[in-house]
Short mmCIF file of C-alpha atoms in Angstrom, two decimals:
data_model
loop_
_atom_site.label_atom_id
_atom_site.label_comp_id
_atom_site.label_asym_id
_atom_site.label_seq_id
_atom_site.Cartn_x
_atom_site.Cartn_y
_atom_site.Cartn_z
CA UNK A 1 11.14 -12.81 -7.39
CA UNK A 2 8.07 -12.28 -5.28
CA UNK A 3 8.51 -12.98 -1.63
CA UNK A 4 6.05 -13.19 1.19
CA UNK A 5 6.88 -13.48 4.86
CA UNK A 6 6.67 -17.13 5.83
CA UNK A 7 3.95 -17.21 8.42
CA UNK A 8 1.01 -19.61 8.62
CA UNK A 9 -1.50 -16.77 8.98
CA UNK A 10 -0.30 -14.98 5.85
CA UNK A 11 -2.49 -16.19 3.00
CA UNK A 12 -1.83 -15.71 -0.69
CA UNK A 13 -2.00 -11.92 -1.01
CA UNK A 14 -2.40 -11.94 -4.80
CA UNK A 15 -5.50 -14.13 -4.43
CA UNK A 16 -6.91 -11.77 -1.79
CA UNK A 17 -6.61 -8.74 -4.09
CA UNK A 18 -9.99 -8.98 -5.76
CA UNK A 19 -11.86 -5.73 -6.31
CA UNK A 20 -11.75 -4.00 -2.94
CA UNK A 21 -10.32 -0.85 -4.59
CA UNK A 22 -9.15 0.28 -8.02
CA UNK A 23 -5.55 -0.47 -6.94
CA UNK A 24 -6.07 -4.23 -6.61
CA UNK A 25 -5.40 -5.22 -10.22
CA UNK A 26 -2.22 -3.13 -10.36
CA UNK A 27 -1.09 -4.65 -7.05
CA UNK A 28 -1.70 -8.20 -8.36
CA UNK A 29 0.25 -7.38 -11.53
CA UNK A 30 3.07 -5.94 -9.43
CA UNK A 31 3.27 -9.14 -7.37
CA UNK A 32 3.34 -11.22 -10.56
CA UNK A 33 6.24 -9.07 -11.81
CA UNK A 34 8.37 -9.94 -8.78
CA UNK A 35 7.39 -7.48 -6.08
CA UNK A 36 8.36 -7.91 -2.46
CA UNK A 37 5.29 -8.52 -0.29
CA UNK A 38 5.25 -8.01 3.47
CA UNK A 39 2.45 -8.51 5.95
CA UNK A 40 3.24 -7.13 9.36
CA UNK A 41 2.55 -9.08 12.51
CA UNK A 42 0.38 -7.44 15.10
CA UNK A 43 -2.57 -5.15 14.77
CA UNK A 44 -2.84 -1.41 15.25
CA UNK A 45 -5.83 0.63 16.37
CA UNK A 46 -8.17 1.79 13.62
CA UNK A 47 -7.61 5.48 14.40
CA UNK A 48 -3.89 5.15 13.76
CA UNK A 49 -4.15 3.27 10.48
CA UNK A 50 -7.09 5.28 9.14
CA UNK A 51 -5.57 8.63 10.11
CA UNK A 52 -2.36 7.83 8.24
CA UNK A 53 -4.31 6.91 5.10
CA UNK A 54 -6.49 10.03 5.37
CA UNK A 55 -3.43 12.24 5.84
CA UNK A 56 -1.79 10.72 2.76
CA UNK A 57 -4.93 11.43 0.76
CA UNK A 58 -5.17 15.06 1.93
CA UNK A 59 -1.50 15.71 1.19
CA UNK A 60 -1.67 14.06 -2.17
CA UNK A 61 -4.71 16.11 -3.18
CA UNK A 62 -3.21 19.34 -1.83
CA UNK A 63 0.21 18.92 -3.41
CA UNK A 64 -0.79 17.07 -6.53
CA UNK A 65 1.80 14.46 -5.62
CA UNK A 66 2.66 11.44 -7.73
CA UNK A 67 -0.12 9.34 -9.06
CA UNK A 68 -2.11 7.44 -6.45
CA UNK A 69 -4.69 4.74 -7.03
CA UNK A 70 -7.33 3.51 -4.66
CA UNK A 71 -6.38 5.88 -1.85
CA UNK A 72 -9.73 7.67 -1.74
CA UNK A 73 -11.55 4.32 -1.76
CA UNK A 74 -9.24 3.03 0.99
CA UNK A 75 -10.04 5.97 3.25
CA UNK A 76 -13.78 5.32 2.76
CA UNK A 77 -13.42 1.59 3.46
CA UNK A 78 -11.32 2.13 6.58
CA UNK A 79 -13.91 4.59 7.91
CA UNK A 80 -16.37 1.69 8.07
CA UNK A 81 -14.10 -0.20 10.47
CA UNK A 82 -14.00 2.28 13.36
CA UNK A 83 -13.04 0.79 16.69
CA UNK A 84 -11.43 -2.28 15.15
CA UNK A 85 -7.83 -3.40 15.20
CA UNK A 86 -6.26 -3.56 11.74
CA UNK A 87 -3.18 -5.17 10.29
CA UNK A 88 -1.15 -3.74 7.45
CA UNK A 89 1.21 -4.87 4.75
CA UNK A 90 3.11 -3.56 1.77
CA UNK A 91 3.94 -4.45 -1.79
CA UNK A 92 7.14 -2.92 -3.13
CA UNK A 93 7.53 -3.22 -6.90
CA UNK A 94 10.73 -4.85 -8.15
CA UNK A 95 11.50 -1.72 -10.21
CA UNK A 96 10.73 0.43 -7.13
CA UNK A 97 8.32 2.63 -9.14
CA UNK A 98 5.14 1.58 -7.32
CA UNK A 99 4.42 1.00 -3.66
CA UNK A 100 1.16 -0.42 -2.32
CA UNK A 101 -0.31 -0.38 1.17
CA UNK A 102 -2.50 -3.27 2.26
CA UNK A 103 -5.10 -3.10 5.02
CA UNK A 104 -6.43 -6.23 6.72
CA UNK A 105 -8.77 -7.18 9.52
CA UNK A 106 -7.12 -7.91 12.90
CA UNK A 107 -6.51 -11.57 12.02
CA UNK A 108 -4.95 -10.79 8.64
CA UNK A 109 -7.35 -13.14 6.90
CA UNK A 110 -9.54 -10.53 5.19
CA UNK A 111 -8.09 -7.86 2.93
CA UNK A 112 -10.14 -4.72 3.41
CA UNK A 113 -8.41 -2.26 1.09
CA UNK A 114 -5.36 -1.58 -1.05
CA UNK A 115 -3.88 1.69 -2.24
CA UNK A 116 -0.88 2.47 -4.39
CA UNK A 117 1.40 5.36 -5.11
CA UNK A 118 3.77 5.88 -7.97
CA UNK A 119 7.04 7.04 -6.52
CA UNK A 120 8.69 10.22 -7.62
CA UNK A 121 12.14 9.46 -8.95
CA UNK A 122 14.74 12.13 -8.82
CA UNK A 123 17.50 11.91 -11.38
CA UNK A 124 20.54 10.25 -9.90
CA UNK A 125 23.86 12.05 -9.98
CA UNK A 126 24.97 9.84 -12.84
CA UNK A 127 21.94 11.03 -14.85
CA UNK A 128 22.66 14.70 -14.27
CA UNK A 129 24.54 16.77 -16.75
CA UNK A 130 28.21 17.22 -16.04
CA UNK A 131 30.23 19.68 -18.12
#
C-alpha cells in the first residue's frame, strides 16, 4: 500500500506529478500500484542536488545503464534553480523494479522535477542453475 510520511507540509505527491518531466506519469502509476513515497525534511543546496542528478545522467549515458526516464529533463530543470535550496523525495515501487527521485522547492510545496530508473536485477541464488 502506498505510504507517505505524515507531515503537514507534505502534499499529495501523486497530484503534484503533472507533466514536469516524462517520468511523471510512470511515477503516478507507481504510486497507484502501492509504492512507498518519502519526502525528506530539510533542504539541500542546489549545487549538491543538481550535481548528483548530472552525475547520474553522465554515468547512465556512458555505461548504458538500466533504463532511465526524465533524467535529462530533470538536469535541465534543476539548472534553472541555481542558488536555491531544494528538497528531495523518493518513490520506491512495490515490486522494487522502479525507483523515482523527486525534486522540490525549498518549502516542498512545488514539485520541480521527477526522474526514474529501472533497477537492474541480478538473478538470486535460488534462480541460478545448480547441478
